[in-house]
Short mmCIF file of C-alpha atoms and ligand atoms in Angstrom, two decimals:
data_model
loop_
_atom_site.label_atom_id
_atom_site.label_comp_id
_atom_site.label_asym_id
_atom_site.label_seq_id
_atom_site.Cartn_x
_atom_site.Cartn_y
_atom_site.Cartn_z
CA MET A 16 17.39 -91.12 -0.58
CA GLY A 17 15.10 -88.72 -2.40
CA LEU A 18 12.80 -89.76 -5.22
CA PRO A 19 14.28 -90.40 -8.67
CA ARG A 20 14.16 -87.42 -11.04
CA PHE A 21 12.39 -87.78 -14.35
CA GLY A 22 12.78 -85.87 -17.59
CA ARG A 23 11.92 -86.02 -21.30
CA PRO A 24 13.58 -88.91 -23.20
CA LYS A 25 16.67 -87.77 -25.11
CA ASN A 26 17.65 -88.37 -28.79
CA GLY A 27 14.06 -88.69 -29.92
CA VAL A 28 13.62 -92.06 -28.17
CA GLU A 29 10.00 -91.88 -27.20
CA LEU A 30 9.30 -95.13 -25.41
CA SER A 31 9.90 -95.57 -21.72
CA PRO A 32 8.25 -97.49 -18.86
CA ASN A 33 7.65 -94.15 -17.11
CA LEU A 34 4.85 -91.74 -17.90
CA TYR A 35 4.62 -88.10 -16.96
CA VAL A 36 0.93 -87.50 -16.26
CA ALA A 37 -0.43 -83.98 -15.87
CA ASN A 38 -3.80 -82.75 -14.55
CA CYS A 39 -4.21 -85.10 -11.58
CA GLY A 40 -2.71 -85.38 -8.10
CA PRO A 41 -3.17 -84.61 -4.41
CA ALA A 42 -3.63 -80.86 -4.97
CA VAL A 43 -6.86 -81.58 -6.90
CA GLY A 44 -8.07 -84.23 -4.46
CA ILE A 45 -6.73 -87.28 -6.35
CA SER A 46 -4.39 -89.47 -4.34
CA HIS A 47 -1.47 -91.42 -5.77
CA ASP A 48 -3.42 -94.58 -4.85
CA ASP A 49 -6.38 -93.41 -6.98
CA ILE A 50 -4.01 -92.86 -9.89
CA ALA A 51 -2.31 -96.23 -9.34
CA SER A 52 -5.68 -98.00 -9.40
CA VAL A 53 -6.35 -96.60 -12.89
CA PHE A 54 -2.90 -97.29 -14.38
CA CYS A 55 -2.39 -100.74 -12.83
CA LYS A 56 -4.96 -102.11 -15.28
CA PHE A 57 -2.28 -101.80 -17.98
CA GLY A 58 0.50 -103.75 -16.26
CA GLU A 59 2.66 -104.08 -13.18
CA LEU A 60 3.31 -100.70 -11.55
CA LYS A 61 6.57 -99.76 -9.81
CA GLY A 62 5.04 -96.67 -8.27
CA VAL A 63 3.36 -93.29 -8.61
CA TYR A 64 5.50 -90.29 -7.65
CA ALA A 65 5.05 -86.54 -7.52
CA ALA A 66 6.60 -85.17 -10.73
CA ASP A 67 7.19 -81.78 -9.13
CA GLU A 68 5.89 -79.65 -6.29
CA SER A 69 2.66 -78.63 -8.02
CA GLY A 70 0.61 -81.52 -6.63
CA THR A 71 -1.06 -81.86 -10.05
CA ARG A 72 1.59 -83.75 -12.01
CA VAL A 73 2.80 -87.27 -11.34
CA ILE A 74 5.13 -89.89 -12.72
CA VAL A 75 3.57 -93.30 -13.22
CA SER A 76 6.32 -95.86 -13.37
CA PHE A 77 5.62 -99.30 -14.91
CA SER A 78 7.86 -102.37 -14.86
CA GLU A 79 7.45 -102.83 -18.63
CA GLU A 80 7.61 -100.37 -21.51
CA GLY A 81 4.66 -102.11 -23.23
CA SER A 82 2.39 -101.42 -20.24
CA ALA A 83 3.26 -97.72 -20.36
CA GLN A 84 2.55 -97.68 -24.09
CA SER A 85 -0.91 -99.26 -23.61
CA ALA A 86 -1.78 -96.84 -20.81
CA PHE A 87 -0.56 -93.90 -22.90
CA LYS A 88 -2.73 -94.92 -25.88
CA ALA A 89 -5.81 -95.54 -23.74
CA LEU A 90 -5.69 -92.57 -21.41
CA ASP A 91 -3.92 -89.61 -23.04
CA GLY A 92 -6.25 -86.68 -23.72
CA THR A 93 -9.45 -88.49 -22.78
CA PRO A 94 -11.57 -87.77 -19.70
CA CYS A 95 -11.00 -90.41 -17.03
CA PRO A 96 -14.22 -91.25 -15.12
CA GLU A 97 -12.33 -92.85 -12.17
CA LEU A 98 -10.32 -89.63 -11.72
CA GLY A 99 -13.21 -87.20 -11.49
CA GLY A 100 -13.63 -87.02 -15.28
CA ARG A 101 -10.33 -85.17 -15.67
CA SER A 102 -8.51 -85.34 -19.00
CA LEU A 103 -4.99 -86.61 -18.46
CA HIS A 104 -2.08 -85.15 -20.41
CA ILE A 105 0.56 -87.82 -20.78
CA ARG A 106 4.07 -88.07 -22.21
CA TYR A 107 6.95 -90.46 -21.79
CA SER A 108 9.51 -89.77 -19.13
CA VAL A 109 12.98 -91.11 -18.27
CA ILE A 110 14.88 -91.29 -15.00
CA GLN A 111 17.69 -88.77 -14.78
CA PRO A 112 20.67 -88.99 -12.46
CA THR A 113 20.07 -87.08 -9.23
CA PRO A 114 22.11 -83.89 -9.27
CA LYS A 115 24.40 -83.39 -6.30
CA ASP A 116 22.50 -80.36 -5.11
CA GLU A 117 18.97 -81.71 -5.32
CA VAL A 118 16.83 -81.29 -2.24
CA SER A 119 15.56 -84.54 -0.85
CA ASP A 120 12.01 -84.26 0.40
CA MET A 121 12.52 -87.03 2.88
CA VAL A 122 13.24 -84.91 5.93
CA PRO A 123 10.57 -85.75 8.52
CA VAL A 124 8.46 -82.79 9.60
CA SER A 125 7.77 -82.36 13.32
CA ILE A 126 4.71 -80.74 14.80
CA ASN A 127 6.32 -79.76 18.09
CA ALA A 128 9.63 -77.95 18.55
CA SER A 129 10.73 -80.31 21.34
CA GLU A 130 10.86 -83.22 18.84
CA LEU A 131 13.56 -81.40 16.86
CA SER A 132 16.01 -81.15 19.77
CA ILE A 133 17.43 -77.86 18.51
CA PRO A 134 18.43 -75.87 21.59
CA GLY A 135 16.64 -72.51 21.70
CA LEU A 136 13.84 -73.43 19.29
CA TYR A 137 10.29 -73.04 20.61
CA LEU A 138 6.88 -73.13 18.95
CA VAL A 139 3.64 -72.10 20.63
CA HIS A 140 0.49 -73.16 18.80
CA ASN A 141 -2.58 -70.89 18.83
CA PHE A 142 -0.58 -67.98 20.21
CA ILE A 143 -3.28 -65.63 18.93
CA SER A 144 -6.98 -66.11 18.25
CA ALA A 145 -8.60 -66.22 14.80
CA LYS A 146 -10.09 -62.78 15.50
CA GLU A 147 -6.69 -61.31 16.35
CA GLU A 148 -5.25 -62.92 13.23
CA GLU A 149 -7.94 -61.28 11.12
CA GLU A 150 -7.30 -57.89 12.74
CA LEU A 151 -3.54 -58.10 12.17
CA LEU A 152 -4.07 -59.00 8.52
CA GLN A 153 -6.49 -56.11 8.07
CA ALA A 154 -4.00 -53.74 9.69
CA VAL A 155 -1.16 -54.66 7.34
CA ASP A 156 -3.40 -54.83 4.30
CA SER A 157 -4.44 -51.23 4.90
CA ARG A 158 -0.78 -50.17 4.77
CA PRO A 159 1.54 -50.05 1.76
CA TRP A 160 3.45 -53.19 0.79
CA ASN A 161 6.91 -53.17 -0.83
CA SER A 162 7.14 -55.68 -3.67
CA LEU A 163 10.23 -57.87 -3.84
CA ALA A 164 10.81 -60.28 -6.73
CA LYS A 165 8.50 -62.98 -5.37
CA ARG A 166 6.91 -61.69 -2.19
CA ARG A 167 5.78 -58.48 -0.51
CA VAL A 168 7.17 -57.00 2.70
CA GLN A 169 6.60 -54.22 5.19
CA HIS A 170 9.19 -52.99 7.69
CA TYR A 171 8.51 -51.24 10.96
CA GLY A 172 10.96 -49.81 13.52
CA TYR A 173 13.94 -50.17 11.18
CA GLU A 174 14.10 -51.10 7.54
CA PHE A 175 15.82 -54.41 6.82
CA ARG A 176 18.01 -54.06 3.74
CA TYR A 177 18.19 -57.30 1.76
CA ASP A 178 21.20 -56.12 -0.27
CA ILE A 179 23.43 -55.90 2.80
CA ARG A 180 21.33 -58.25 4.99
CA ASN A 181 21.45 -55.64 7.72
CA VAL A 182 19.66 -52.61 9.15
CA ASN A 183 20.72 -48.99 9.26
CA THR A 184 20.59 -48.36 13.01
CA ARG A 185 20.86 -44.61 12.47
CA HIS A 186 17.63 -44.55 10.54
CA CYS A 187 14.73 -45.37 12.83
CA LEU A 188 11.29 -45.48 11.19
CA GLY A 189 9.55 -44.95 14.54
CA GLU A 190 8.02 -47.18 17.18
CA LEU A 191 6.38 -50.45 16.31
CA PRO A 192 2.72 -49.87 15.36
CA SER A 193 0.07 -50.05 18.10
CA PHE A 194 -1.69 -53.00 16.41
CA VAL A 195 1.16 -55.27 17.54
CA SER A 196 1.20 -54.05 21.18
CA PRO A 197 -1.00 -56.91 22.49
CA ILE A 198 1.31 -59.42 20.78
CA LEU A 199 4.42 -57.85 22.30
CA GLU A 200 2.83 -57.87 25.76
CA ARG A 201 1.85 -61.52 25.39
CA ILE A 202 5.37 -62.44 24.30
CA SER A 203 6.91 -60.85 27.37
CA SER A 204 4.47 -62.57 29.72
CA CYS A 205 4.48 -66.00 28.02
CA PRO A 206 6.04 -68.66 30.29
CA THR A 207 7.62 -70.44 27.29
CA PHE A 208 9.64 -67.33 26.47
CA LYS A 209 11.15 -66.64 29.91
CA SER A 210 14.20 -64.96 28.36
CA ALA A 211 11.91 -62.44 26.60
CA GLU A 212 10.54 -60.92 29.79
CA HIS A 213 12.66 -57.78 29.59
CA ILE A 214 13.51 -57.58 25.89
CA VAL A 215 12.21 -54.57 23.94
CA LEU A 216 11.57 -55.77 20.41
CA ASP A 217 11.98 -52.80 18.07
CA GLN A 218 12.01 -54.18 14.53
CA LEU A 219 9.19 -55.89 12.67
CA THR A 220 9.29 -57.36 9.18
CA VAL A 221 5.99 -58.49 7.70
CA ASN A 222 6.38 -60.98 4.85
CA GLU A 223 3.62 -62.06 2.50
CA TYR A 224 4.35 -65.28 0.61
CA PRO A 225 2.16 -66.41 -2.32
CA PRO A 226 1.78 -70.20 -2.71
CA GLY A 227 4.99 -71.84 -3.89
CA VAL A 228 7.20 -69.02 -2.61
CA GLY A 229 9.57 -69.64 0.27
CA LEU A 230 12.73 -68.19 1.67
CA SER A 231 16.30 -69.23 0.87
CA PRO A 232 18.33 -70.78 3.71
CA HIS A 233 19.87 -68.13 5.91
CA ILE A 234 20.94 -67.19 9.40
CA ASP A 235 19.69 -63.73 10.34
CA THR A 236 22.86 -61.62 10.42
CA HIS A 237 24.28 -61.81 13.95
CA SER A 238 25.48 -58.21 13.96
CA ALA A 239 22.05 -56.95 12.85
CA PHE A 240 19.84 -58.46 15.53
CA GLU A 241 20.04 -59.62 19.13
CA ASP A 242 19.44 -63.15 20.31
CA LEU A 243 15.65 -63.60 20.24
CA ILE A 244 13.80 -63.75 16.92
CA PHE A 245 10.05 -64.34 16.95
CA SER A 246 8.00 -65.28 13.94
CA LEU A 247 4.22 -65.25 14.02
CA SER A 248 2.51 -67.19 11.20
CA LEU A 249 -0.80 -65.93 9.82
CA SER A 250 -3.28 -66.91 7.17
CA GLY A 251 -1.58 -70.03 5.75
CA PRO A 252 0.73 -72.85 6.80
CA CYS A 253 4.21 -73.77 5.66
CA ILE A 254 7.07 -75.90 6.81
CA MET A 255 10.34 -74.43 8.01
CA GLU A 256 13.49 -76.41 7.56
CA PHE A 257 16.62 -76.00 9.70
CA ARG A 258 20.10 -76.77 8.42
CA LYS A 259 23.30 -76.87 10.39
CA TYR A 260 26.69 -77.03 8.75
CA GLU A 261 28.95 -78.56 11.38
CA ASN A 262 32.36 -77.47 10.09
CA GLY A 263 33.32 -73.93 9.14
CA ASP A 264 32.92 -72.56 5.66
CA TRP A 265 29.25 -72.01 6.34
CA HIS A 266 29.14 -68.92 4.19
CA THR A 267 30.07 -70.68 0.96
CA LYS A 268 27.57 -73.42 1.62
CA VAL A 269 24.79 -71.01 2.52
CA ALA A 270 25.50 -68.95 -0.57
CA SER A 271 25.45 -71.96 -2.87
CA SER A 272 22.38 -73.50 -1.31
CA ALA A 273 20.57 -70.18 -1.55
CA VAL A 274 21.10 -70.27 -5.29
CA SER A 275 20.27 -73.92 -5.89
CA GLU A 276 17.96 -74.52 -2.94
CA GLY A 277 20.12 -77.58 -2.76
CA GLY A 278 22.33 -79.73 -0.67
CA SER A 279 21.28 -82.89 0.98
CA PRO A 280 22.51 -84.83 3.95
CA GLU A 281 23.63 -87.60 1.59
CA ASP A 282 25.96 -85.18 -0.15
CA ASP A 283 27.47 -83.72 2.98
CA SER A 284 27.64 -85.76 6.13
CA ASN A 285 28.17 -82.59 8.17
CA PHE A 286 24.92 -81.06 7.04
CA LEU A 287 22.04 -81.70 9.47
CA ARG A 288 18.44 -81.13 8.40
CA LYS A 289 15.30 -80.94 10.48
CA ALA A 290 11.88 -79.49 9.73
CA ILE A 291 8.85 -78.20 11.60
CA TYR A 292 5.28 -77.47 10.56
CA LEU A 293 4.18 -73.88 11.18
CA PRO A 294 0.38 -73.62 11.30
CA PRO A 295 -1.36 -70.24 11.16
CA ARG A 296 -1.52 -68.42 14.52
CA SER A 297 1.58 -70.17 15.85
CA LEU A 298 4.57 -68.27 17.21
CA LEU A 299 8.10 -69.54 16.65
CA LEU A 300 11.08 -68.43 18.71
CA LEU A 301 14.62 -68.80 17.44
CA SER A 302 17.10 -68.23 20.24
CA GLY A 303 20.58 -69.39 21.23
CA GLU A 304 21.86 -72.18 19.00
CA ALA A 305 18.66 -72.19 16.88
CA ARG A 306 19.11 -68.50 16.14
CA TYR A 307 22.90 -68.34 15.82
CA ALA A 308 23.99 -71.67 14.33
CA TRP A 309 21.12 -73.08 12.28
CA ASN A 310 20.02 -71.79 8.88
CA HIS A 311 16.26 -71.49 8.58
CA TYR A 312 14.60 -72.07 5.26
CA ILE A 313 11.07 -72.16 3.85
CA PRO A 314 10.99 -74.56 0.86
CA HIS A 315 9.50 -73.16 -2.33
CA HIS A 316 6.66 -75.67 -2.36
CA LYS A 317 2.96 -75.43 -3.17
CA ILE A 318 2.30 -78.45 -1.02
CA ASP A 319 4.09 -79.77 2.05
CA LYS A 320 4.13 -83.33 3.32
CA VAL A 321 3.60 -83.55 7.05
CA ASN A 322 3.52 -87.05 8.57
CA GLY A 323 2.29 -88.54 5.28
CA ARG A 324 -0.45 -85.91 4.91
CA VAL A 325 -0.34 -83.52 1.99
CA ILE A 326 -0.92 -79.95 3.15
CA ARG A 327 -1.56 -77.35 0.52
CA ARG A 328 -0.11 -73.85 0.99
CA ALA A 329 -2.96 -71.33 1.26
CA SER A 330 -3.46 -68.40 -1.10
CA ARG A 331 -0.91 -66.63 1.06
CA ARG A 332 1.10 -66.92 4.24
CA VAL A 333 1.85 -63.74 6.14
CA SER A 334 4.49 -63.72 8.84
CA PHE A 335 5.35 -61.09 11.43
CA THR A 336 9.03 -61.38 12.42
CA PHE A 337 9.89 -59.44 15.56
CA ARG A 338 13.52 -58.74 16.41
CA LYS A 339 15.65 -56.39 18.45
CA VAL A 340 18.22 -54.42 16.51
CA ARG A 341 21.77 -54.86 17.82
CA THR A 342 23.87 -51.77 18.37
CA GLY A 343 27.29 -53.30 19.23
CA ALA A 344 29.15 -56.35 17.97
CA CYS A 345 27.74 -59.84 18.46
CA GLU A 346 29.60 -61.85 21.09
CA CYS A 347 27.74 -65.12 20.70
CA GLU A 348 29.16 -68.56 21.43
CA PHE A 349 29.05 -69.55 17.76
CA PRO A 350 31.96 -67.65 16.19
CA GLN A 351 32.07 -69.88 13.10
CA TYR A 352 28.64 -68.54 12.12
CA CYS A 353 29.16 -64.97 13.36
CA ASP A 354 29.89 -62.03 11.07
CA SER A 355 31.09 -59.97 14.08
CA GLN A 356 33.71 -62.56 15.01
CA ARG A 357 35.12 -63.53 11.62
O1 AKG B 405 8.50 -65.92 7.39
C1 AKG B 405 9.08 -66.32 8.38
O2 AKG B 405 8.53 -66.97 9.26
C2 AKG B 405 10.57 -66.09 8.55
C3 AKG B 405 11.08 -64.82 7.98
C4 AKG B 405 12.57 -64.72 8.12
O3 AKG B 405 13.25 -65.67 8.38
C5 AKG B 405 13.26 -63.44 7.94
O4 AKG B 405 12.61 -62.44 7.58
O5 AKG B 405 14.48 -63.40 8.17
FE1 FE2 B 406 15.23 -65.18 9.01
#
């Protein structure tokens, strides 16, 4: 079960045992325990929860309305010495029913790909050095970025068209730039990626994500790219979630979840969810089942929770996604997810 959702009280009813408290939280170095120790002076607490993904707004839930009222009167708008002198902005809050499509944040996040047991998923930590990371960032920052609605991209080899989720194979932009040659050589000689020994990766998409921006759930179009998809993370961390819809009709579900960022295993017993932490300088490989049958998704969060630790997204995450453009139809073993075989 995910956390309860809170909202403003309706019909002008102001009182509630729950307070929405802004200007404190893990993103500004104040833990939920710190906040609880301040509010518990006013009565029995049921808990302190993140109000949203900002890391700076919480819900303080009391057992009794009167306790919330006392805390509200004492703390609203005044600097709080126990919380770094911050002024808290407080209002009443009520629990709302959980919508069907709400994302639950309870999916555990693994550090290693082997813990996920998704066939074909690999993650190599520290695939490049900090110096190489810096050089790659400088190289892309000296080239023009294309601005999408929420993030910036660069395409090399072939342009990826987001409107048709495919590439125009007749329009080659040229070879991949020389600044990625050492990475490509290391990929083909890396023992973890045995299947990549002879592959010639010819398409590169560079994505730059500001904090709080992610990527909707998707499977890279089968007919656009061959089996192996590599993603190198630079500059900042994120988590990547994987979703597998067991029975057919994947397209409808992907489309609806892309809009709502929703769906949860509680709502759909055939919907599996797993997540992995992608630190900077790590290289992810999606191949086989991981590439063809699982949606990958970067939640639109400013902070991620990894094994109980709160990890803040950096000022940006830049990823280099290397793929090989497919020229014929896809003949994978996952026809229910395959645009070539539907
Ligand atoms: O940013 C990433 O690591 C993944 C990018 C991705 O999935 C894509 O461009 O299709
Ligand atoms: Fe992708």
